[in-house]
mmCIF file of C-alpha atoms in Angstrom:
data_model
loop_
_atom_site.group_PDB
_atom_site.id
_atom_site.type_symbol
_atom_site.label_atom_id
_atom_site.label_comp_id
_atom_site.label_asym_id
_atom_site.label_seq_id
_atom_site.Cartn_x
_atom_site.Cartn_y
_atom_site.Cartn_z
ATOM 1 C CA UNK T 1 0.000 0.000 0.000
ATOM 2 C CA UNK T 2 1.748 3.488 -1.119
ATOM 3 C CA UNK T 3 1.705 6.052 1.746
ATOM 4 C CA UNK T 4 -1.584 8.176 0.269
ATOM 5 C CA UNK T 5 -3.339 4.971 0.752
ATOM 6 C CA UNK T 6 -1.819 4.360 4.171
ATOM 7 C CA UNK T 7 -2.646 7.789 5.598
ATOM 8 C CA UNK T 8 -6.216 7.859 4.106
ATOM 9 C CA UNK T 9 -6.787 4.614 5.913
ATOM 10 C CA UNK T 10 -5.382 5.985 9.279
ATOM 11 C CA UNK T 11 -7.126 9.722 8.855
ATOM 12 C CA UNK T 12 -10.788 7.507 8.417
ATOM 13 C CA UNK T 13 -13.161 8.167 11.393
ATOM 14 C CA UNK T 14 -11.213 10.524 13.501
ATOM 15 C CA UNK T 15 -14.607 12.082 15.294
ATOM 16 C CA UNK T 16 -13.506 10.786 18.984
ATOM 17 C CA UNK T 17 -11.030 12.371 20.778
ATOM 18 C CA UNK T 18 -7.338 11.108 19.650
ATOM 19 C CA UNK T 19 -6.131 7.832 21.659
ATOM 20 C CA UNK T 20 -2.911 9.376 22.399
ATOM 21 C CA UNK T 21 -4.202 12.300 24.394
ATOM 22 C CA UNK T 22 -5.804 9.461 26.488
ATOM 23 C CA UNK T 23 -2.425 7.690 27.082
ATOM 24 C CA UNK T 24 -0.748 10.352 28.171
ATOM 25 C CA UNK T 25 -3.980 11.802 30.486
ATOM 26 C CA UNK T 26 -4.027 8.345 32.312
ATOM 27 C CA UNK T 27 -0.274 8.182 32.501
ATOM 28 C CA UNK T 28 -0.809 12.072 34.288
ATOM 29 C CA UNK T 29 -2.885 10.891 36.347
ATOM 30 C CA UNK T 30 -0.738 7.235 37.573
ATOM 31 C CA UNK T 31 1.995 9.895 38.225
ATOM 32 C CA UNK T 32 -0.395 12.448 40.337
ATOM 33 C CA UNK T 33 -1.386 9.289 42.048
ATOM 34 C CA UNK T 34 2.391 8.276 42.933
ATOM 35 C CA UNK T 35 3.132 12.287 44.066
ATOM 36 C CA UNK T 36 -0.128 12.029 46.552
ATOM 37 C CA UNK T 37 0.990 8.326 48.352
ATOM 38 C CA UNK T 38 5.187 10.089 48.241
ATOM 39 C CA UNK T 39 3.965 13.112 50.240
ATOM 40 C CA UNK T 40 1.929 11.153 52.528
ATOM 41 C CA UNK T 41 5.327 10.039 53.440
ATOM 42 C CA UNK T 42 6.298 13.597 54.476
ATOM 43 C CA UNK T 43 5.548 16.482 56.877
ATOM 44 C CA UNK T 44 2.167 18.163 56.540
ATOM 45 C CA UNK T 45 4.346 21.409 55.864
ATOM 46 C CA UNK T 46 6.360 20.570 52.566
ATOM 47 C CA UNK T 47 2.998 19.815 50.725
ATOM 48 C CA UNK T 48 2.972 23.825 50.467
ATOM 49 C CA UNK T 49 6.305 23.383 48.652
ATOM 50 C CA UNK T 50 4.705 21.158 46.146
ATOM 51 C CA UNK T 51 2.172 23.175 45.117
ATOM 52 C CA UNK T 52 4.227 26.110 44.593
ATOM 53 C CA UNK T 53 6.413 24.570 42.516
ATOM 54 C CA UNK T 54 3.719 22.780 40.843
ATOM 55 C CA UNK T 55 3.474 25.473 37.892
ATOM 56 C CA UNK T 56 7.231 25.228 37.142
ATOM 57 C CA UNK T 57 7.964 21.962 37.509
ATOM 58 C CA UNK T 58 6.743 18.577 35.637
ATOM 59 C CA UNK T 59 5.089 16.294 37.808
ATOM 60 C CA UNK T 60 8.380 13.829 37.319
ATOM 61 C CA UNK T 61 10.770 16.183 38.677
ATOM 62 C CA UNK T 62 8.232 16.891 41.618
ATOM 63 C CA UNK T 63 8.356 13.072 42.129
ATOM 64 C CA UNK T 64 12.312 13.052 41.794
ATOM 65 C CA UNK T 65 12.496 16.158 45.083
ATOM 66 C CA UNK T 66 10.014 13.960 47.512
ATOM 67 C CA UNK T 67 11.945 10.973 47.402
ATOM 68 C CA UNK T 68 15.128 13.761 47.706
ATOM 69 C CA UNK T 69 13.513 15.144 50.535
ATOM 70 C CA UNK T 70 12.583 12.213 51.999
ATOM 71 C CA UNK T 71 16.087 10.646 52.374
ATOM 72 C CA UNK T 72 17.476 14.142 53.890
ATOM 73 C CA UNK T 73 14.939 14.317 56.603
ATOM 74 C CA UNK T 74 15.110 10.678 57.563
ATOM 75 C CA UNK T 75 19.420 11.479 57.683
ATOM 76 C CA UNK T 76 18.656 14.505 60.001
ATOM 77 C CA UNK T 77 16.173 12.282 62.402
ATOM 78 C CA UNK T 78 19.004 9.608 62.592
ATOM 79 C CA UNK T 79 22.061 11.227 61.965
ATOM 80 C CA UNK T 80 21.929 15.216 63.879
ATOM 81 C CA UNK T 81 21.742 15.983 67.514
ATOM 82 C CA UNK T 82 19.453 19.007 66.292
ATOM 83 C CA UNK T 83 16.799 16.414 65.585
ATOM 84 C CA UNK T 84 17.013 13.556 68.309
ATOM 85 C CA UNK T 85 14.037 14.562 69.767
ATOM 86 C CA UNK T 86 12.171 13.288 66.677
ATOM 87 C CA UNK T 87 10.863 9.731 66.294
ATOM 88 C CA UNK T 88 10.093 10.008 62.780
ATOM 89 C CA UNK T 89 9.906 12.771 60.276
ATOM 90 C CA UNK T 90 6.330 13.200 60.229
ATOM 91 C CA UNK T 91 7.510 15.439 63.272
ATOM 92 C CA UNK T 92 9.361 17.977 61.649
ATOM 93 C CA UNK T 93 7.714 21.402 61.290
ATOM 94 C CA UNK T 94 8.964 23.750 58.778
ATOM 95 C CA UNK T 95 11.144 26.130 61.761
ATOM 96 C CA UNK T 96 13.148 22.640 62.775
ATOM 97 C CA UNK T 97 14.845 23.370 59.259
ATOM 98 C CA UNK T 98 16.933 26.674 61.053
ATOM 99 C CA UNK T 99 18.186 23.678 63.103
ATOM 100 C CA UNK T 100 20.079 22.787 60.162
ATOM 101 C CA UNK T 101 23.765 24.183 59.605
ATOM 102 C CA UNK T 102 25.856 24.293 56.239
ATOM 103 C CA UNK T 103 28.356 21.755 58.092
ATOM 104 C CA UNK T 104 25.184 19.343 58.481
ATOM 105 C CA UNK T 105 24.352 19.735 54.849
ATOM 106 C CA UNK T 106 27.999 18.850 53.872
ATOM 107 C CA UNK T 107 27.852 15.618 56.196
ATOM 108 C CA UNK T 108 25.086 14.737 54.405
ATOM 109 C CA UNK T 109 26.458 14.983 51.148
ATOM 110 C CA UNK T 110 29.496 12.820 51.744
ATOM 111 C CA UNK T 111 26.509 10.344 53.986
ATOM 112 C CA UNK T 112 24.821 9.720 50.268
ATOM 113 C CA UNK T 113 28.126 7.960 49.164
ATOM 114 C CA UNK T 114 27.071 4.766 50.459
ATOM 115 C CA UNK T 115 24.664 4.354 53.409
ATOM 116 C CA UNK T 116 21.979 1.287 54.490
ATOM 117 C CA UNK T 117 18.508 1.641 55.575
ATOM 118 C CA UNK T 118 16.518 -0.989 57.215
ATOM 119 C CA UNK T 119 14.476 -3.820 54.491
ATOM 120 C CA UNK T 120 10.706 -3.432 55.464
ATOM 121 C CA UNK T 121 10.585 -7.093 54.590
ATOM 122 C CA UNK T 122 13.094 -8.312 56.424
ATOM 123 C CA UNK T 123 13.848 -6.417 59.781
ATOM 124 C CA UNK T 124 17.208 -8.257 59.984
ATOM 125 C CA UNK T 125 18.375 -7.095 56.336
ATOM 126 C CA UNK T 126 19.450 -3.773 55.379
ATOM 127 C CA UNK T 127 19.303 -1.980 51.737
ATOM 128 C CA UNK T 128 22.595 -0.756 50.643
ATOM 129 C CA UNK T 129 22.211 2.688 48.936
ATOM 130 C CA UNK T 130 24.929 4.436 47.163
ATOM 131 C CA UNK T 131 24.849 7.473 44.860
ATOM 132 C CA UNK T 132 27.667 9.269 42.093
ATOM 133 C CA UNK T 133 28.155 12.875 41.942
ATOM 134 C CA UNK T 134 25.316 12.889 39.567
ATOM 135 C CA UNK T 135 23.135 11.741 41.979
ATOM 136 C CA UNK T 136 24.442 13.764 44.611
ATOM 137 C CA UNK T 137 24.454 16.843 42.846
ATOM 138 C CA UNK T 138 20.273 16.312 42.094
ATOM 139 C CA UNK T 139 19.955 15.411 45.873
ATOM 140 C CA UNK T 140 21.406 18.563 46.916
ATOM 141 C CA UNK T 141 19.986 20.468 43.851
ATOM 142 C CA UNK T 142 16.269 19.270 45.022
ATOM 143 C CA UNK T 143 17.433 20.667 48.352
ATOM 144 C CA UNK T 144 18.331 24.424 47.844
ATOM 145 C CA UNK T 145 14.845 24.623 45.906
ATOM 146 C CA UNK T 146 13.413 23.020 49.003
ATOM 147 C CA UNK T 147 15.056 25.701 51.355
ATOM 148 C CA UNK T 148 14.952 28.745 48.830
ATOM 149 C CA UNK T 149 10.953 28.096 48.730
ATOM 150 C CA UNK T 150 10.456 28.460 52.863
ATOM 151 C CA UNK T 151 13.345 31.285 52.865
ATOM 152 C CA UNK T 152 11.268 33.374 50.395
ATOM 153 C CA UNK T 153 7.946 33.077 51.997
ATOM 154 C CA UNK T 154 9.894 33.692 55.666
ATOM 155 C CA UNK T 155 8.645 29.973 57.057
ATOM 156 C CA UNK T 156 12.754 30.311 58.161
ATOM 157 C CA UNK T 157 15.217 32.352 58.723
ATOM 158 C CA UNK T 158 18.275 30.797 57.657
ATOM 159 C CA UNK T 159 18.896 29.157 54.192
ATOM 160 C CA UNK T 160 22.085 26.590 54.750
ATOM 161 C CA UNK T 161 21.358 25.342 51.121
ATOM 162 C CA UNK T 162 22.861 28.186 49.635
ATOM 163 C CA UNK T 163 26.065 28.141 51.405
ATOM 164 C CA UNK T 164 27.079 25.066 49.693
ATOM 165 C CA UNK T 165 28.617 24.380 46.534
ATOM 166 C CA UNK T 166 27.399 21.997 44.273
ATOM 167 C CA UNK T 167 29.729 19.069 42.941
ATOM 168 C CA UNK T 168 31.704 19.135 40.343
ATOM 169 C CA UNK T 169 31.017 17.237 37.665
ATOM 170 C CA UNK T 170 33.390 15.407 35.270
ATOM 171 C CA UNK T 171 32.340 15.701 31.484
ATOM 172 C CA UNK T 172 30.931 12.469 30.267
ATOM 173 C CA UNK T 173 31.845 11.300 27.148
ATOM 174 C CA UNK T 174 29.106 11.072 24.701
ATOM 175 C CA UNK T 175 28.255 7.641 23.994
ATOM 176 C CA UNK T 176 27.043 7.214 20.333
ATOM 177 C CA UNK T 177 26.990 5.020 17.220
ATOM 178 C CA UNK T 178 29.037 5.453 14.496
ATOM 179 C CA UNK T 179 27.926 5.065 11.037
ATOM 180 C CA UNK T 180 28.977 1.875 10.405
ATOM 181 C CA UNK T 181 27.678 0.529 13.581
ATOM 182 C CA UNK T 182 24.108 2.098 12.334
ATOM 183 C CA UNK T 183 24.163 -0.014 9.527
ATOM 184 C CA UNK T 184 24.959 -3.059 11.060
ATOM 185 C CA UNK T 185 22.862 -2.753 13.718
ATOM 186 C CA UNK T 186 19.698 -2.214 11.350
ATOM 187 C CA UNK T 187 21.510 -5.067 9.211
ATOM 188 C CA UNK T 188 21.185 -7.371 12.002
ATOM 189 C CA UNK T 189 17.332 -6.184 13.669
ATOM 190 C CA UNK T 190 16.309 -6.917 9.936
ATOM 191 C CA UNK T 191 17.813 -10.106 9.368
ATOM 192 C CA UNK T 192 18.454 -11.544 12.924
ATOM 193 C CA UNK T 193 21.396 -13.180 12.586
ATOM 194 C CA UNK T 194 23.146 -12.104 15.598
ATOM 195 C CA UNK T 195 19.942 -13.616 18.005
ATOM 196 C CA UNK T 196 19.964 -16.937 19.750
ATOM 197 C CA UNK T 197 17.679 -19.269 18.685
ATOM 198 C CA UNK T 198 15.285 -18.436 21.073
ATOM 199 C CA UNK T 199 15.309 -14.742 20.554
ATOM 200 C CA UNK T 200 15.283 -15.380 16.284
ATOM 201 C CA UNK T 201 11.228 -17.108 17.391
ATOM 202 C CA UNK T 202 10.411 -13.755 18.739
ATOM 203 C CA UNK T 203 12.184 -11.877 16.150
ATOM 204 C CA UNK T 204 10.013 -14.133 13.316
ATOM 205 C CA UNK T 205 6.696 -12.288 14.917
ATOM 206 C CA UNK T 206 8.202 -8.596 15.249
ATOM 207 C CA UNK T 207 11.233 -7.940 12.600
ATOM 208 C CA UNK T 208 9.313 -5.383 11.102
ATOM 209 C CA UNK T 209 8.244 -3.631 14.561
ATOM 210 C CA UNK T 210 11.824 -3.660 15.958
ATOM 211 C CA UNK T 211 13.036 -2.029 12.682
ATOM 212 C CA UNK T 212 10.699 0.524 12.943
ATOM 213 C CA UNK T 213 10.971 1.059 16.517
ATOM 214 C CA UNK T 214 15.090 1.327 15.953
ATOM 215 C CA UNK T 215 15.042 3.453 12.794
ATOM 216 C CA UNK T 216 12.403 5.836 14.362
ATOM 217 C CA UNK T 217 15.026 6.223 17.298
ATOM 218 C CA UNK T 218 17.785 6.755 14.866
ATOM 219 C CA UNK T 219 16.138 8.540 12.131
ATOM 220 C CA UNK T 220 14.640 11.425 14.557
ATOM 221 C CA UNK T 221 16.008 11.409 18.050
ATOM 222 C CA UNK T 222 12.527 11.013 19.970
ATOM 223 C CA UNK T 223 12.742 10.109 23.064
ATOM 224 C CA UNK T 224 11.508 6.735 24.535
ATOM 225 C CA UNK T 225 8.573 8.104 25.947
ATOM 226 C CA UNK T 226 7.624 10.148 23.118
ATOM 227 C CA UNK T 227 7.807 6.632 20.837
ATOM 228 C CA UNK T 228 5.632 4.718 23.400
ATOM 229 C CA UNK T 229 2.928 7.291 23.248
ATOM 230 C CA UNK T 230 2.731 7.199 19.145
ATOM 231 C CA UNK T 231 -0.980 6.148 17.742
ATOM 232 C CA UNK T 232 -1.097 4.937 14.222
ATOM 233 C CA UNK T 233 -3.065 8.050 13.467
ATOM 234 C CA UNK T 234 -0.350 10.473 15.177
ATOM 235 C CA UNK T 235 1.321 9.922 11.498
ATOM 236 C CA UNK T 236 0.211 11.718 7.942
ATOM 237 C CA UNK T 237 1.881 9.722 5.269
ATOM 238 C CA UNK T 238 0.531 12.446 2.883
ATOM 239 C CA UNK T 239 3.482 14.395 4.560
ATOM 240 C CA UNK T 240 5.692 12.177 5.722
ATOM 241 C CA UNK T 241 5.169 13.703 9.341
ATOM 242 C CA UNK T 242 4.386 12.505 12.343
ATOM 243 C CA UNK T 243 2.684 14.264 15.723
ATOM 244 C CA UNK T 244 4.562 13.624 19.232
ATOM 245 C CA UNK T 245 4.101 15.015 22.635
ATOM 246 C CA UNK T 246 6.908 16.268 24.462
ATOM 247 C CA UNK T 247 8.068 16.186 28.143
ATOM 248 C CA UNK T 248 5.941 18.165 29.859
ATOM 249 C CA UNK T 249 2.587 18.099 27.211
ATOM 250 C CA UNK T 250 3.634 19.781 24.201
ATOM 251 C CA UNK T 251 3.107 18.787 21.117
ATOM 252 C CA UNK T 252 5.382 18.704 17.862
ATOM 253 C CA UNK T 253 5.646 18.093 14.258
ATOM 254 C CA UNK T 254 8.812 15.978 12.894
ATOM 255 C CA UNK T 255 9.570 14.250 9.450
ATOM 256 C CA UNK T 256 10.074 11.490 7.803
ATOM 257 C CA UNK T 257 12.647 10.467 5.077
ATOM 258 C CA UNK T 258 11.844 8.849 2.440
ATOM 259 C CA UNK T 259 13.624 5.610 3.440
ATOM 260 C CA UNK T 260 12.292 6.084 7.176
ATOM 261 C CA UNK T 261 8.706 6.250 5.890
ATOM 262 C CA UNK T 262 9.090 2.999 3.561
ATOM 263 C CA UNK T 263 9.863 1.142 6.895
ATOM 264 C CA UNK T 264 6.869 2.561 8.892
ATOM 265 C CA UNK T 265 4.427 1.831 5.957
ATOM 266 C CA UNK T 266 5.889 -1.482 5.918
ATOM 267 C CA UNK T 267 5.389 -2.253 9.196
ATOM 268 C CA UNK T 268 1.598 -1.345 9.472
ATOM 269 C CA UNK T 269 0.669 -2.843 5.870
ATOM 270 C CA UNK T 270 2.172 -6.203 7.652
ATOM 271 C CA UNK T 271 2.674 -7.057 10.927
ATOM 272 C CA UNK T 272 0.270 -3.718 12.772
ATOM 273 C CA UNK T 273 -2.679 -4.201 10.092
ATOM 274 C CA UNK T 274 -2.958 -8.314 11.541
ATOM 275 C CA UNK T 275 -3.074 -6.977 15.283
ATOM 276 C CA UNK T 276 -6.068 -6.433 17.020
ATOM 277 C CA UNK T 277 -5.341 -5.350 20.690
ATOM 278 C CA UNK T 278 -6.728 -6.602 24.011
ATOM 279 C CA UNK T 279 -7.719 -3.356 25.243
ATOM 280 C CA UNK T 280 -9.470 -0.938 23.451
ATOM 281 C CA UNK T 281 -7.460 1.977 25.202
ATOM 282 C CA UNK T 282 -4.942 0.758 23.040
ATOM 283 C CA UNK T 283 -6.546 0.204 19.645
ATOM 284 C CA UNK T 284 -4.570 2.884 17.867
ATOM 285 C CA UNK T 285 -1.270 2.365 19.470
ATOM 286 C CA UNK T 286 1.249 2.292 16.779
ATOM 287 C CA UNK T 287 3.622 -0.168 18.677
ATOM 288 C CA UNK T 288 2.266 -3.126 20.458
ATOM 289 C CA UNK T 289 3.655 -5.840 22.486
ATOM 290 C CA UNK T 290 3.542 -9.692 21.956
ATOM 291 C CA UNK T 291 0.565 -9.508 24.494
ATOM 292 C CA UNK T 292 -1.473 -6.902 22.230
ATOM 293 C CA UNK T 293 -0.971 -4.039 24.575
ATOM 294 C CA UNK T 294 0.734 -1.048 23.858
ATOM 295 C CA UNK T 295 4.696 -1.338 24.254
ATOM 296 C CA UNK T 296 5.954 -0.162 27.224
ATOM 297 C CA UNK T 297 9.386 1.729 28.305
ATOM 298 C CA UNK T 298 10.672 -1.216 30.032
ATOM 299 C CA UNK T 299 10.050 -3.754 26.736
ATOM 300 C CA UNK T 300 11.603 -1.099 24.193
ATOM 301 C CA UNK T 301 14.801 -0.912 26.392
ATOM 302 C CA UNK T 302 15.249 -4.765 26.356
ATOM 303 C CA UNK T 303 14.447 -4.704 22.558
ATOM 304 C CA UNK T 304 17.330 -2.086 22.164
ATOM 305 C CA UNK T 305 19.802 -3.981 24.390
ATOM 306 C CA UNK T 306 19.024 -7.382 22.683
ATOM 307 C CA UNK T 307 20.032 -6.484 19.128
ATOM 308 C CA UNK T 308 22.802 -3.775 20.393
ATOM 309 C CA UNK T 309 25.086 -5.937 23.082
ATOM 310 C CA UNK T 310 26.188 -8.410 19.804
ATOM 311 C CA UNK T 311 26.581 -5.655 17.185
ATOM 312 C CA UNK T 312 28.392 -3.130 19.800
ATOM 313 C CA UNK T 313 29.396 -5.052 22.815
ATOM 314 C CA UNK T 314 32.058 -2.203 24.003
ATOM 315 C CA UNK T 315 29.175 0.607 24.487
ATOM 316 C CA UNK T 316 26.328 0.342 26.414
ATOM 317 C CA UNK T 317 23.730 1.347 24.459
ATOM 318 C CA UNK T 318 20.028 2.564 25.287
ATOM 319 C CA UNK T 319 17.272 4.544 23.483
ATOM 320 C CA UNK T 320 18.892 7.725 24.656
ATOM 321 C CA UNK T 321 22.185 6.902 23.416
ATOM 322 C CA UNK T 322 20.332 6.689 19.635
ATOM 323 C CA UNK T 323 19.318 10.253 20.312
ATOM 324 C CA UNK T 324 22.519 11.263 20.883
ATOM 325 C CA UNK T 325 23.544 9.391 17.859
ATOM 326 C CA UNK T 326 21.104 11.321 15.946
ATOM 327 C CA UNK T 327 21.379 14.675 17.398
ATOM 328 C CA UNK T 328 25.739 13.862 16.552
ATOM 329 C CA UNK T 329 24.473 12.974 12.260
ATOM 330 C CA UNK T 330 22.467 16.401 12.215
ATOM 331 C CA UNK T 331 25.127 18.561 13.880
ATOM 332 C CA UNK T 332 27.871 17.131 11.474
ATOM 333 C CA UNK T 333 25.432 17.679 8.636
ATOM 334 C CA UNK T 334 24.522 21.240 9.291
ATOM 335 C CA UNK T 335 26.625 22.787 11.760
ATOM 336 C CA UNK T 336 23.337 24.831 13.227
ATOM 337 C CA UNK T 337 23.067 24.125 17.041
ATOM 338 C CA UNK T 338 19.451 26.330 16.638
ATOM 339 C CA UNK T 339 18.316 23.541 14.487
ATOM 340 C CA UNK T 340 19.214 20.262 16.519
ATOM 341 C CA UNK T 341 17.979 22.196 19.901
ATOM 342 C CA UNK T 342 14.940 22.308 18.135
ATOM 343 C CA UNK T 343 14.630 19.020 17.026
ATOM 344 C CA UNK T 344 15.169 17.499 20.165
ATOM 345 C CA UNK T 345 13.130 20.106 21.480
ATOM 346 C CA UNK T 346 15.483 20.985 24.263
ATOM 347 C CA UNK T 347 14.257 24.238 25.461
ATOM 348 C CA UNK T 348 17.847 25.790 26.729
ATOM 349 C CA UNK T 349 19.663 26.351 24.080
ATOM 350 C CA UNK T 350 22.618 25.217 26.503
ATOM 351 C CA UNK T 351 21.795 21.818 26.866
ATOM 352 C CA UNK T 352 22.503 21.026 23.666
ATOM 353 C CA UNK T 353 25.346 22.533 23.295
ATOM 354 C CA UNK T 354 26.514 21.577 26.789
ATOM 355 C CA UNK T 355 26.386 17.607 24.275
ATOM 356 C CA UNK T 356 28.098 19.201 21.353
ATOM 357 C CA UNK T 357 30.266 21.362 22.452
ATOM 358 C CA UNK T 358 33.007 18.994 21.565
ATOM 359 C CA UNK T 359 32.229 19.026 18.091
ATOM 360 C CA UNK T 360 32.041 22.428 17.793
ATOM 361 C CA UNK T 361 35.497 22.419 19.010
ATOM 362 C CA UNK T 362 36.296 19.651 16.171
ATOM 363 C CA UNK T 363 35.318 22.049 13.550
ATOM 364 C CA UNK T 364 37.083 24.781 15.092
ATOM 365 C CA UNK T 365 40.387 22.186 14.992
ATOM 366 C CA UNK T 366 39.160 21.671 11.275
ATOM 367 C CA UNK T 367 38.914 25.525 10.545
ATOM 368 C CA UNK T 368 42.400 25.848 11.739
ATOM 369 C CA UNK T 369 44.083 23.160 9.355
ATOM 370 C CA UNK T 370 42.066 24.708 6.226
ATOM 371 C CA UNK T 371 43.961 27.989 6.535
ATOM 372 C CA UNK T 372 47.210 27.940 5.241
ATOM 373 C CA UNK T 373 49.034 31.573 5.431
ATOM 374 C CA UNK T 374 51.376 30.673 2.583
ATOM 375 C CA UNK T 375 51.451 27.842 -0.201
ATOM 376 C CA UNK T 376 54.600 25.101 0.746
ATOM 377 C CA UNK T 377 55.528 22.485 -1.534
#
């Protein structure tokens, strides 16, 4: 079926509401639901620092600062003098937090390194906890917007938070494929010759899915979530576009090449057009699992991992990494920065290139061997 036909079949009886703002309503809603039962965890008092960061924050990152929160309180409760008096943290008010020095902050810091907390299945166990600078540097990030919130509406007087520096982090290397790993890697998800045997009886049912899946990934940078939330009738062949919602509920518009869309059209015109899901929630979901449900984030990362660990068994590679690996092909291609912020719809410009700024420095490198100031033989 050529793509006209394809998207007129897809664009057919659109009057209900689109499937995919469903999906991503319901998974709002899970994630509102997780936020509630975290707080419940906490003192009554930091629920006002929820809701006013609730306009300037996803719902995620509002997840990510209660479990931060969590673990500091519980350290203080255990771990300072200032707080013995407390049996639990449910105690705390917001004052107890000018009990809190920049020296007992610091402690803290260095406590996150490796510490154990009881197993609430086992009373005789322990869970072993550890955490890089990464993680510190979010724990103590989620902090000073914790104290800067009670600060600023004078709930304390003192702000410790501030007074200490964040890590420093080493530059990570940018993990991404080259492009002769690309081909071989969509070289071996189409013909599945680097599977076991048991993986090449799965990989009989959903060749054509996994191709998709993987040259969606490479061929536009979308993130993982982004891909699981696709509905067949997110995409207009006519175009050779397709609709996604970004982190945080908006919505973009990104294309297709021409080899790109011959993969997509081949997957629904085979594999897709047979499937008829369990759930009618997820009748238009473009990707679907063997159980006819729509894919999930943990099933795409064990798809990636299967057909990457034989083709590239050096690099550990993920769906992120393939948006890296994209956002690397565009950059080389075009040199604009503007362009492949954009596309990966990073909203600070400085994220992306915070990624690339080694290639820009590559082209500089490049610049400087082009000029010559006189002709040598």
């Amino acid at each position: 079926m050529d793509p006209a036909k394809q998207n007129a079949n897809l664009q057919h009886n659109r009057k209900e509401k689109p499937i995919s703002s469903k999906y991503y309503k319901a998974n709002e809603q899970s994630l509102v639901l997780q936020l509630r039962d975290d707080m419940s965890l906490l003192p009554d008092f930091c629920s006002d620092f929820f809701r006013g960061i609730a306009e300037t924050t996803q719902i995620k990152t509002r997840i990510a600062y209660c479990l931060d929160i969590k673990v500091f309180l519980e350290y203080l409760v255990a771990n300072c003098a200032s707080f013995s008096e407390f049996e639990s943290i449910k105690e705390i008010r917001a004052r107890d937090l000018d009990l809190v020095s920049p020296t007992d902050i610091e402690k803290y810091i260095e406590h996150l390194s490796f510490y154990e907390v009881p197993n609430p299945n086992n009373p005789d166990a322990k869970i072993q906890h550890s955490n890089s600078p990464s993680g510190k540097m979010r724990k103590l990030s989620s902090l000073k917007s914790f104290y800067k919130y009670f600060y600023r509406k004078q709930e304390i007087k003192t702000n410790p938070a501030q007074l200490v520096d964040l890590p420093k982090l080493k530059e990570r290397t940018i993990v991404r494929l080259e492009p002769n790993e690309v081909a071989d890697l969509l070289d071996s998800v189409e013909s599945g010759n680097e599977l076991t045997e048991r993986q090449r009886a799965f990989h009989a049912k959903n060749a054509k899915r996994d191709l998709a899946i993987i040259s969606l990934f490479l061929g536009t940078g979308i993130r993982i979530s982004e891909l699981v939330g696709l509905n067949t009738d997110d995409f207009d062949f006519s175009n050779a576009s397709f609709k996604i919602t970004r982190k945080g509920g908006d919505q973009a518009i990104l294309y297709l090449s021409d080899e790109l869309l011959e993969i997509i059209c081949d997957y629904l015109n085979s594999e897709r057009e047979n499937l008829i899901p369990l759930d009618a929630k997820d009748e238009k979901a473009m990707f679907l699992s063997l159980q006819k449900k729509r894919i999930g984030v943990s099933a795409v990362e064990k798809l990636v991992k299967k057909y990457t660990q034989n083709v590239v068994p050096l690099k550990n590679i993920t769906p992120h990494k393939f948006r890296s690996t994209y956002g690397t092909n565009l950059y080389k291609e075009t040199g604009d920065i503007y362009l492949v912020a954009d596309v990966l719809g990073h909203k600070d410009i400085n994220t992306t290139r915070k990624h690339y700024a080694s290639m820009s420095e590559e082209r500089r490198k490049q610049a400087a061997k082009a000029t010559k100031l006189r002709d040598g033989s």
